[in-house]
Each structure stands twice: as C-alpha cells, then as structure tokens.
Amino acid sequence: MNTKEETLLKEKKQIESIDNESNKSLSDKKDYDLSWLKGTSADQTVKTNQINKSAPNIKTDFSDPVYKKLSRINGKINSMSIDNLVKNLKELKIETTGKKEVLMRRLKNFHKEKALNKTVETDYDYVCVIDFEATCRENTLDFPHEIIEFPIVLVNMKTLAIEKHFQSYCKPRLNPKLTAFCKSLTGITQDQVDKAEEFPNVLNTVSDWFLTHNLGETNSFAIATDGPWDMQKFLRMQCDTSNVEYPAWAKEWIDVRKLFSNWFGVRRCGILKMLDYIGFEFEGNQHCGLDDSRNIARILLRLASDGCKIRTNAKIKHSDQEN
Ligand code: AMP
Ligand code: MG
C-alpha cells in the first residue's frame, strides 16, 4: 500500500470510528422511550442519523476535534503580522518568500497537512512542463506559427524535484528564415533551426523520450503549461501544418496560470507576475523555452508544496480537434 492509500485508509477509519460512535449512541438509545425528544433539535439529530445510517457521515468528519484545532490555528494566523508569519515559517524551516497572503496560506497548510497527515495532492507520478517557442513576426497576431523549440522539464511529484529535461529545436517549413524579432525574442539562432530536425521527427523523439522514462507506462504523468496557448494554439497549428495526428498525451493538461489564479484567488497573470507573487525571481532567459519551462515548474512545485491539488484543468476543444 502506498502512502496516499495509507492516508486515505487512515482518514476513512477515522470517519468510520466517528460514525460508529454516533451509531453506537443511537443504538444505546433504541431501548429507551424517545418520545420526549419530539420537536427538539435532539429529535432531528436522531432522525438524521437514522436516515444516514449506511451513508458515510460527512458532517461528523468536520466535528472531529482536529478541525476545531485547525480553525483556532487559522484564526491565530489571520491575525499575525508579516514579521510574525516569517518568524513562524522560519522556525518550521519552511520557505518564507512571497506576499502576506502566500505566507498565511503556506503556514495554514502546513498545520493542516500536519494535523491530517497529508502528502502532496496529485494523481500523477510525474508532470512534464512544456513551453514552446515558435516562429513569429512583431505585431502580427495571425502569423502561421511553427514550433522551433520543444522543451520538456520532468518534475517528479513524489520527491517534488526537477529530475530531467529534454530540449530540441525544430526546423520550420513555412517560414524557414527566422525574423530578427523572433531571434531577438527567443535567443534562438538561424543556425540552430537550420541544423534541427523537422517537427514530426522531433515529435517521434519526444514519444521515445516518454517511453524511456516509462511515462504513460508504469509512471503516470500529465502535461503542464502556462496558459492554453502551447497546446491549443502552437501544438495544434503545428500538427495541422505537419499533417500529423494531435498527440493523445496533449489532449488535456494542467494550466498552471489557471491553477495559480484559483489557488491564490488572484487574476490570471504571466510567469513573471506569478514568480513575483510567491517571492521568486525568473531564473535564466525569458522566452527561452527551456528556461520558461523550468520557471513554470518552480511555480508548480511551490503550488504543490503549498497544498494545491495538482490536476489537469484544461483540454483541447473538440471543434479545434476536428479542424
Ligand atoms: P513565450 O512562451 O512567451 O516565450 O512565447 C511563445 C511564443 O509566442 C514565442 O516563441 C513567439 O512565437 C510568440 N510570442 C511571444 N511574445 C510575442 C510578441 N510580443 N510578439 C509576437 N510573438 C510573440
Ligand atoms: Mg516561452
């Protein structure tokens, strides 16, 4: 049994033991005349328990003293100054970067995880962060983008560490000469794309790379990107241009920007703003696909260790798939 199953079993047992307690007290009362309860709130409790006797008593779960304790801790954390939050986090050897709301959430989550004995919440062994770079022209929205850099950052969701990476440039077909704007934006040189394989071959190499790491085999995995564009726009356009089937592994993904915004309750924003919010700085060069992917991975790891469930939250639109 793995740690997650053990935790779930433990929680289930806790709920069952609490349920048994309430059922026990109910059966204890069975031999007594309960008519005096009629019309009182106690009567309502007995009726509710009778109805729910076989169903898991979810409400009872929250009556566990552990939730009262957590509620008291949360109250204390809400009234803490930023200095106090940092001091508490430091003492617990927890990351102290980020805005006040981030620190509060981190400290609350630490106590919640400790009390409930929880591990990182995700359904995947690995997450592959991908941030494509593509051909482009300045101020041109309807440009026929082609992928010129295919990076993957492999994140181990058990150890919460970046384990490996993959990077390949791709030779574009429709616009083989990169614009000066594109070269300056991405840092990718004409020579790098001239020497690279075309996209279909790179995609095959990527499939082999997934297999080498048993991804989709013994290791479950999901893709993560910053926003919808990498899959919905760049990969879809590229598959159309190259006349290859849209890969099954890219049909749904973790939109880190969306996850971040929902978790912290802030507006959706780009990599720089998300990093700033959690007190990080961009590492490497912006618009280098591999560096962008690494920084998205850092955000994802911060979300995971702060308690956010890492799950797919976006999928390719059917109308686009059929195009
Ligand atoms: P990013 O992930 O932000 O580095 O952007 C991915 C791709 O979007 C780039 O490789 C370009 O093809 C395109 N792109 C990004 N920013 C711009 C821009 N300001 N103007 C035109 N294209 C852009
Ligand atoms: Mg990028």
Tab-separated table of C-alpha atoms and ligand atoms in Angstrom:
chain	number	residue	atom	x	y	z
A	1	MET	CA	0.000	0.000	0.000
A	2	ASN	CA	1.463	3.422	-0.887
A	3	THR	CA	1.483	6.447	1.420
A	4	LYS	CA	-1.534	8.016	-0.273
A	5	GLU	CA	-3.612	4.846	0.137
A	6	GLU	CA	-2.490	4.585	3.759
A	7	THR	CA	-3.542	8.186	4.391
A	8	LEU	CA	-6.918	7.627	2.716
A	9	LEU	CA	-7.443	4.441	4.739
A	10	LYS	CA	-6.499	6.288	7.919
A	11	GLU	CA	-8.971	9.086	7.154
A	12	LYS	CA	-11.652	6.525	6.250
A	13	LYS	CA	-11.027	4.700	9.556
A	14	GLN	CA	-11.261	7.995	11.427
A	15	ILE	CA	-14.607	8.737	9.767
A	16	GLU	CA	-15.794	5.174	10.413
A	17	SER	CA	-14.820	5.291	14.066
A	18	ILE	CA	-16.639	8.612	14.445
A	19	ASP	CA	-19.624	7.106	12.609
A	20	ASN	CA	-19.540	4.057	14.840
A	21	GLU	CA	-19.570	6.310	17.870
A	22	SER	CA	-22.696	8.118	16.686
A	23	ASN	CA	-24.394	4.867	15.646
A	24	LYS	CA	-23.440	3.306	18.975
A	25	SER	CA	-25.028	6.117	20.931
A	26	LEU	CA	-28.060	5.813	18.657
A	27	SER	CA	-28.430	2.077	19.312
A	28	ASP	CA	-27.886	2.688	23.028
A	29	LYS	CA	-30.972	4.902	22.923
A	30	LYS	CA	-33.019	2.304	20.976
A	31	ASP	CA	-34.337	0.577	24.104
A	32	TYR	CA	-35.486	3.802	25.634
A	33	ASP	CA	-38.624	5.794	25.148
A	34	LEU	CA	-37.572	8.621	22.847
A	35	SER	CA	-40.975	10.304	22.606
A	36	TRP	CA	-39.765	13.137	24.854
A	37	LEU	CA	-37.330	14.129	22.064
A	38	LYS	CA	-40.161	15.049	19.672
A	39	GLY	CA	-39.903	18.542	18.290
A	40	THR	CA	-36.493	19.163	19.837
A	41	SER	CA	-33.213	19.526	17.981
A	42	ALA	CA	-32.078	16.240	19.507
A	43	ASP	CA	-35.023	14.556	17.783
A	44	GLN	CA	-33.822	15.945	14.473
A	45	THR	CA	-30.314	14.567	15.114
A	46	VAL	CA	-31.697	11.078	15.782
A	47	LYS	CA	-33.799	11.188	12.598
A	48	THR	CA	-30.865	12.401	10.511
A	49	ASN	CA	-28.641	9.676	11.911
A	50	GLN	CA	-31.289	7.044	11.172
A	51	ILE	CA	-31.601	8.211	7.555
A	52	ASN	CA	-27.836	8.347	7.077
A	53	LYS	CA	-27.036	5.186	8.996
A	54	SER	CA	-25.472	3.412	5.996
A	55	ALA	CA	-24.090	6.517	4.279
A	56	PRO	CA	-20.731	7.999	5.297
A	57	ASN	CA	-21.411	10.754	7.776
A	58	ILE	CA	-19.509	13.596	6.139
A	59	LYS	CA	-20.719	16.197	8.630
A	60	THR	CA	-19.390	14.139	11.531
A	61	ASP	CA	-15.942	14.286	9.919
A	62	PHE	CA	-15.816	18.059	10.448
A	63	SER	CA	-16.933	17.693	14.039
A	64	ASP	CA	-13.616	15.905	14.692
A	65	PRO	CA	-11.697	17.979	17.270
A	66	VAL	CA	-8.865	18.251	14.769
A	67	TYR	CA	-10.967	20.705	12.713
A	68	LYS	CA	-11.715	22.804	15.800
A	69	LYS	CA	-7.995	22.899	16.500
A	70	LEU	CA	-7.250	23.872	12.901
A	71	SER	CA	-9.882	26.576	12.995
A	72	ARG	CA	-8.237	28.057	16.122
A	73	ILE	CA	-4.809	27.931	14.452
A	74	ASN	CA	-6.183	29.594	11.308
A	75	GLY	CA	-7.694	32.347	13.420
A	76	LYS	CA	-4.298	32.987	15.001
A	77	ILE	CA	-2.563	33.009	11.614
A	78	ASN	CA	-5.120	35.505	10.251
A	79	SER	CA	-4.146	37.996	12.947
A	80	MET	CA	-0.365	37.588	12.513
A	81	SER	CA	1.843	40.373	11.193
A	82	ILE	CA	4.069	39.612	8.216
A	83	ASP	CA	7.137	39.546	10.547
A	84	ASN	CA	5.449	37.041	12.789
A	85	LEU	CA	4.464	34.885	9.816
A	86	VAL	CA	8.067	34.869	8.569
A	87	LYS	CA	9.336	34.030	12.082
A	88	ASN	CA	6.922	31.108	12.371
A	89	LEU	CA	7.763	29.789	8.925
A	90	LYS	CA	11.499	30.112	9.605
A	91	GLU	CA	11.167	28.131	12.815
A	92	LEU	CA	9.427	25.391	10.862
A	93	LYS	CA	12.156	25.574	8.185
A	94	ILE	CA	9.562	26.483	5.557
A	95	GLU	CA	10.043	28.835	2.596
A	96	THR	CA	9.460	32.464	3.681
A	97	THR	CA	9.193	34.165	0.275
A	98	GLY	CA	6.009	35.681	-1.108
A	99	LYS	CA	3.297	38.150	-0.244
A	100	LYS	CA	1.472	38.090	3.123
A	101	GLU	CA	-1.454	36.067	1.706
A	102	VAL	CA	1.012	33.473	0.390
A	103	LEU	CA	2.731	33.155	3.769
A	104	MET	CA	-0.615	32.840	5.570
A	105	ARG	CA	-1.792	30.147	3.186
A	106	ARG	CA	1.543	28.288	3.484
A	107	LEU	CA	1.511	28.304	7.276
A	108	LYS	CA	-2.161	27.269	7.430
A	109	ASN	CA	-1.497	24.473	5.015
A	110	PHE	CA	1.497	23.264	6.986
A	111	HIS	CA	-0.685	22.870	10.063
A	112	LYS	CA	-3.486	21.263	8.063
A	113	GLU	CA	-1.142	18.723	6.499
A	114	LYS	CA	0.433	18.001	9.861
A	115	ALA	CA	-2.923	17.511	11.557
A	116	LEU	CA	-4.386	15.371	8.779
A	117	ASN	CA	-1.115	13.639	7.939
A	118	LYS	CA	-1.472	14.575	4.275
A	119	THR	CA	1.034	14.268	1.440
A	120	VAL	CA	1.177	16.212	-1.854
A	121	GLU	CA	-2.167	16.017	-3.621
A	122	THR	CA	-1.851	14.819	-7.172
A	123	ASP	CA	-2.900	11.876	-9.311
A	124	TYR	CA	0.389	11.784	-11.207
A	125	ASP	CA	3.864	10.352	-10.642
A	126	TYR	CA	5.351	12.953	-12.985
A	127	VAL	CA	4.470	16.266	-14.570
A	128	CYS	CA	6.066	17.312	-17.873
A	129	VAL	CA	6.234	21.090	-18.174
A	130	ILE	CA	6.290	22.302	-21.779
A	131	ASP	CA	6.734	25.833	-23.104
A	132	PHE	CA	7.061	26.008	-26.889
A	133	GLU	CA	8.821	28.762	-28.777
A	134	ALA	CA	7.586	29.437	-32.276
A	135	THR	CA	8.313	31.463	-35.393
A	136	CYS	CA	6.758	34.915	-35.166
A	137	ARG	CA	6.677	38.414	-36.584
A	138	GLU	CA	6.403	41.562	-34.470
A	139	ASN	CA	2.839	42.865	-34.037
A	140	THR	CA	1.361	40.080	-36.182
A	141	LEU	CA	-1.393	38.149	-34.472
A	142	ASP	CA	-2.410	35.834	-37.325
A	143	PHE	CA	1.110	34.597	-38.076
A	144	PRO	CA	1.313	30.905	-39.144
A	145	HIS	CA	3.420	29.931	-36.116
A	146	GLU	CA	5.651	26.877	-36.318
A	147	ILE	CA	7.298	25.345	-33.253
A	148	ILE	CA	11.053	25.976	-33.238
A	149	GLU	CA	11.877	24.857	-29.678
A	150	PHE	CA	10.386	21.814	-27.946
A	151	PRO	CA	11.477	21.708	-24.283
A	152	ILE	CA	10.252	19.380	-21.531
A	153	VAL	CA	11.033	19.699	-17.829
A	154	LEU	CA	10.341	16.473	-15.963
A	155	VAL	CA	9.031	17.020	-12.434
A	156	ASN	CA	8.887	14.119	-10.004
A	157	MET	CA	5.717	14.639	-7.963
A	158	LYS	CA	6.826	12.256	-5.203
A	159	THR	CA	10.159	13.933	-4.477
A	160	LEU	CA	8.945	17.362	-5.673
A	161	ALA	CA	12.138	17.818	-7.658
A	162	ILE	CA	13.009	18.634	-11.240
A	163	GLU	CA	14.522	15.361	-12.366
A	164	LYS	CA	15.476	15.759	-16.015
A	165	HIS	CA	14.874	17.810	-19.093
A	166	PHE	CA	14.580	17.421	-22.834
A	167	GLN	CA	15.253	20.117	-25.416
A	168	SER	CA	15.150	20.044	-29.167
A	169	TYR	CA	14.994	22.775	-31.792
A	170	CYS	CA	12.798	22.220	-34.865
A	171	LYS	CA	13.355	23.336	-38.438
A	172	PRO	CA	10.350	25.381	-39.632
A	173	ARG	CA	8.951	24.684	-43.114
A	174	LEU	CA	6.584	27.558	-43.981
A	175	ASN	CA	8.953	30.301	-42.803
A	176	PRO	CA	12.425	28.732	-42.614
A	177	LYS	CA	14.130	32.134	-42.146
A	178	LEU	CA	13.578	33.434	-38.625
A	179	THR	CA	12.654	37.115	-38.343
A	180	ALA	CA	15.100	39.365	-36.499
A	181	PHE	CA	12.305	39.913	-33.950
A	182	CYS	CA	11.935	36.159	-33.367
A	183	LYS	CA	15.689	35.633	-32.939
A	184	SER	CA	15.971	38.504	-30.523
A	185	LEU	CA	12.843	37.437	-28.558
A	186	THR	CA	13.708	33.758	-28.180
A	187	GLY	CA	17.508	33.821	-28.411
A	188	ILE	CA	17.246	31.005	-30.984
A	189	THR	CA	19.705	31.322	-33.875
A	190	GLN	CA	19.166	30.613	-37.558
A	191	ASP	CA	21.922	28.019	-37.349
A	192	GLN	CA	20.166	26.136	-34.528
A	193	VAL	CA	16.933	25.718	-36.507
A	194	ASP	CA	18.749	25.016	-39.807
A	195	LYS	CA	20.558	22.094	-38.178
A	196	ALA	CA	17.448	20.777	-36.404
A	197	GLU	CA	15.012	18.040	-37.466
A	198	GLU	CA	11.546	18.976	-38.698
A	199	PHE	CA	8.687	18.774	-36.207
A	200	PRO	CA	7.374	15.228	-36.997
A	201	ASN	CA	10.798	13.719	-36.264
A	202	VAL	CA	11.131	15.759	-33.071
A	203	LEU	CA	7.671	14.556	-32.005
A	204	ASN	CA	8.815	10.950	-32.523
A	205	THR	CA	11.912	11.618	-30.421
A	206	VAL	CA	9.650	13.053	-27.716
A	207	SER	CA	7.473	9.900	-27.780
A	208	ASP	CA	10.633	7.789	-27.359
A	209	TRP	CA	11.780	10.043	-24.506
A	210	PHE	CA	8.429	9.491	-22.751
A	211	LEU	CA	8.888	5.722	-23.152
A	212	THR	CA	12.488	5.846	-21.882
A	213	HIS	CA	11.118	7.352	-18.662
A	214	ASN	CA	8.173	4.916	-18.581
A	215	LEU	CA	5.823	7.866	-18.860
A	216	GLY	CA	2.340	6.666	-19.740
A	217	GLU	CA	3.550	3.138	-18.884
A	218	THR	CA	4.445	2.405	-15.248
A	219	ASN	CA	4.665	6.138	-14.469
A	220	SER	CA	1.513	8.217	-14.783
A	221	PHE	CA	2.059	11.768	-15.998
A	222	ALA	CA	0.354	14.969	-17.082
A	223	ILE	CA	1.491	17.917	-19.168
A	224	ALA	CA	1.689	21.395	-17.621
A	225	THR	CA	1.873	24.719	-19.460
A	226	ASP	CA	1.486	28.423	-18.752
A	227	GLY	CA	-1.999	29.118	-20.129
A	228	PRO	CA	-3.829	27.406	-23.002
A	229	TRP	CA	-1.753	28.612	-25.976
A	230	ASP	CA	1.029	25.994	-26.067
A	231	MET	CA	-1.403	23.163	-26.739
A	232	GLN	CA	-4.486	24.909	-28.104
A	233	LYS	CA	-2.548	27.157	-30.494
A	234	PHE	CA	1.093	26.177	-31.151
A	235	LEU	CA	0.871	22.368	-30.990
A	236	ARG	CA	-2.470	22.216	-32.786
A	237	MET	CA	-1.282	24.543	-35.587
A	238	GLN	CA	1.967	22.603	-35.910
A	239	CYS	CA	0.174	19.242	-36.154
A	240	ASP	CA	-2.050	20.700	-38.897
A	241	THR	CA	0.953	22.129	-40.779
A	242	SER	CA	2.941	18.893	-40.464
A	243	ASN	CA	-0.142	16.781	-41.131
A	244	VAL	CA	0.454	14.599	-38.064
A	245	GLU	CA	-2.147	13.414	-35.578
A	246	TYR	CA	-2.565	15.578	-32.499
A	247	PRO	CA	-0.887	13.528	-29.715
A	248	ALA	CA	-3.159	11.829	-27.168
A	249	TRP	CA	-0.967	12.931	-24.238
A	250	ALA	CA	-1.628	16.593	-25.096
A	251	LYS	CA	-5.427	16.421	-25.150
A	252	GLU	CA	-5.653	17.627	-21.570
A	253	TRP	CA	-3.162	19.429	-19.428
A	254	ILE	CA	-2.501	21.399	-16.246
A	255	ASP	CA	-2.900	25.103	-16.967
A	256	VAL	CA	-0.565	26.451	-14.269
A	257	ARG	CA	-1.732	30.034	-14.784
A	258	LYS	CA	-5.337	28.984	-14.119
A	259	LEU	CA	-4.365	26.764	-11.179
A	260	PHE	CA	-2.318	29.592	-9.639
A	261	SER	CA	-5.109	32.147	-10.056
A	262	ASN	CA	-7.706	29.826	-8.488
A	263	TRP	CA	-5.434	28.785	-5.624
A	264	PHE	CA	-4.393	32.292	-4.565
A	265	GLY	CA	-7.624	33.991	-5.660
A	266	VAL	CA	-5.791	36.446	-7.917
A	267	ARG	CA	-6.256	37.488	-11.559
A	268	ARG	CA	-4.566	35.286	-14.148
A	269	CYS	CA	-1.085	36.585	-14.886
A	270	GLY	CA	2.119	35.597	-16.650
A	271	ILE	CA	5.225	33.832	-15.359
A	272	LEU	CA	6.983	36.981	-14.071
A	273	LYS	CA	3.993	38.120	-12.003
A	274	MET	CA	3.337	34.646	-10.616
A	275	LEU	CA	7.003	34.341	-9.603
A	276	ASP	CA	6.924	37.775	-8.000
A	277	TYR	CA	3.765	36.891	-6.067
A	278	ILE	CA	5.483	33.910	-4.448
A	279	GLY	CA	8.698	35.839	-3.912
A	280	PHE	CA	10.781	34.193	-6.648
A	281	GLU	CA	12.830	35.708	-9.462
A	282	PHE	CA	12.960	34.447	-13.024
A	283	GLU	CA	15.965	32.147	-13.484
A	284	GLY	CA	17.618	32.088	-16.928
A	285	ASN	CA	16.424	33.888	-20.065
A	286	GLN	CA	12.803	34.784	-20.699
A	287	HIS	CA	11.364	33.331	-23.934
A	288	CYS	CA	13.956	30.571	-23.968
A	289	GLY	CA	11.536	27.615	-23.979
A	290	LEU	CA	13.606	25.518	-21.575
A	291	ASP	CA	14.097	28.364	-19.087
A	292	ASP	CA	10.405	29.322	-19.318
A	293	SER	CA	9.521	25.650	-18.630
A	294	ARG	CA	11.893	25.496	-15.633
A	295	ASN	CA	10.318	28.598	-14.114
A	296	ILE	CA	6.790	27.267	-14.693
A	297	ALA	CA	7.964	24.062	-12.951
A	298	ARG	CA	9.170	26.133	-9.972
A	299	ILE	CA	5.723	27.748	-9.720
A	300	LEU	CA	4.032	24.348	-9.975
A	301	LEU	CA	6.264	22.924	-7.237
A	302	ARG	CA	5.503	25.871	-4.977
A	303	LEU	CA	1.771	25.330	-5.539
A	304	ALA	CA	2.163	21.607	-4.794
A	305	SER	CA	4.097	22.142	-1.587
A	306	ASP	CA	1.666	24.849	-0.509
A	307	GLY	CA	-1.097	22.220	-0.706
A	308	CYS	CA	-2.747	22.981	-4.047
A	309	LYS	CA	-4.019	19.837	-5.754
A	310	ILE	CA	-2.073	19.402	-8.990
A	311	ARG	CA	-4.649	18.263	-11.525
A	312	THR	CA	-5.476	18.726	-15.181
A	313	ASN	CA	-7.828	21.663	-15.640
A	314	ALA	CA	-7.814	22.308	-19.400
A	315	LYS	CA	-8.425	20.274	-22.511
A	316	ILE	CA	-8.274	20.705	-26.251
A	317	LYS	CA	-11.544	21.991	-27.674
A	318	HIS	CA	-13.384	19.472	-29.838
A	319	SER	CA	-14.102	21.920	-32.657
A	320	ASP	CA	-10.362	22.624	-32.849
A	321	GLN	CA	-9.501	18.935	-32.774
A	322	GLU	CA	-11.676	18.317	-35.791
A	323	ASN	CA	-10.068	21.120	-37.827
B	1	AMP	P1	6.629	32.785	-24.735
B	1	AMP	O1	6.265	31.449	-24.189
B	1	AMP	O2	6.063	33.942	-24.027
B	1	AMP	O3	8.111	32.844	-24.834
B	1	AMP	O4	6.036	32.878	-26.197
B	1	AMP	C1	5.899	31.778	-27.037
B	1	AMP	C2	5.898	32.234	-28.455
B	1	AMP	O5	4.871	33.213	-28.630
B	1	AMP	C3	7.154	32.906	-28.920
B	1	AMP	O6	8.155	31.980	-29.339
B	1	AMP	C4	6.628	33.695	-30.103
B	1	AMP	O7	6.433	32.902	-31.220
B	1	AMP	C5	5.276	34.159	-29.598
B	1	AMP	N1	5.387	35.496	-28.971
B	1	AMP	C6	5.629	35.771	-27.683
B	1	AMP	N2	5.655	37.086	-27.457
B	1	AMP	C7	5.437	37.669	-28.658
B	1	AMP	C8	5.333	39.020	-29.121
B	1	AMP	N3	5.464	40.062	-28.285
B	1	AMP	N4	5.097	39.236	-30.427
B	1	AMP	C9	4.933	38.211	-31.282
B	1	AMP	N5	5.005	36.918	-30.906
B	1	AMP	C10	5.251	36.644	-29.635
B	2	MG	MG	8.286	30.676	-23.781
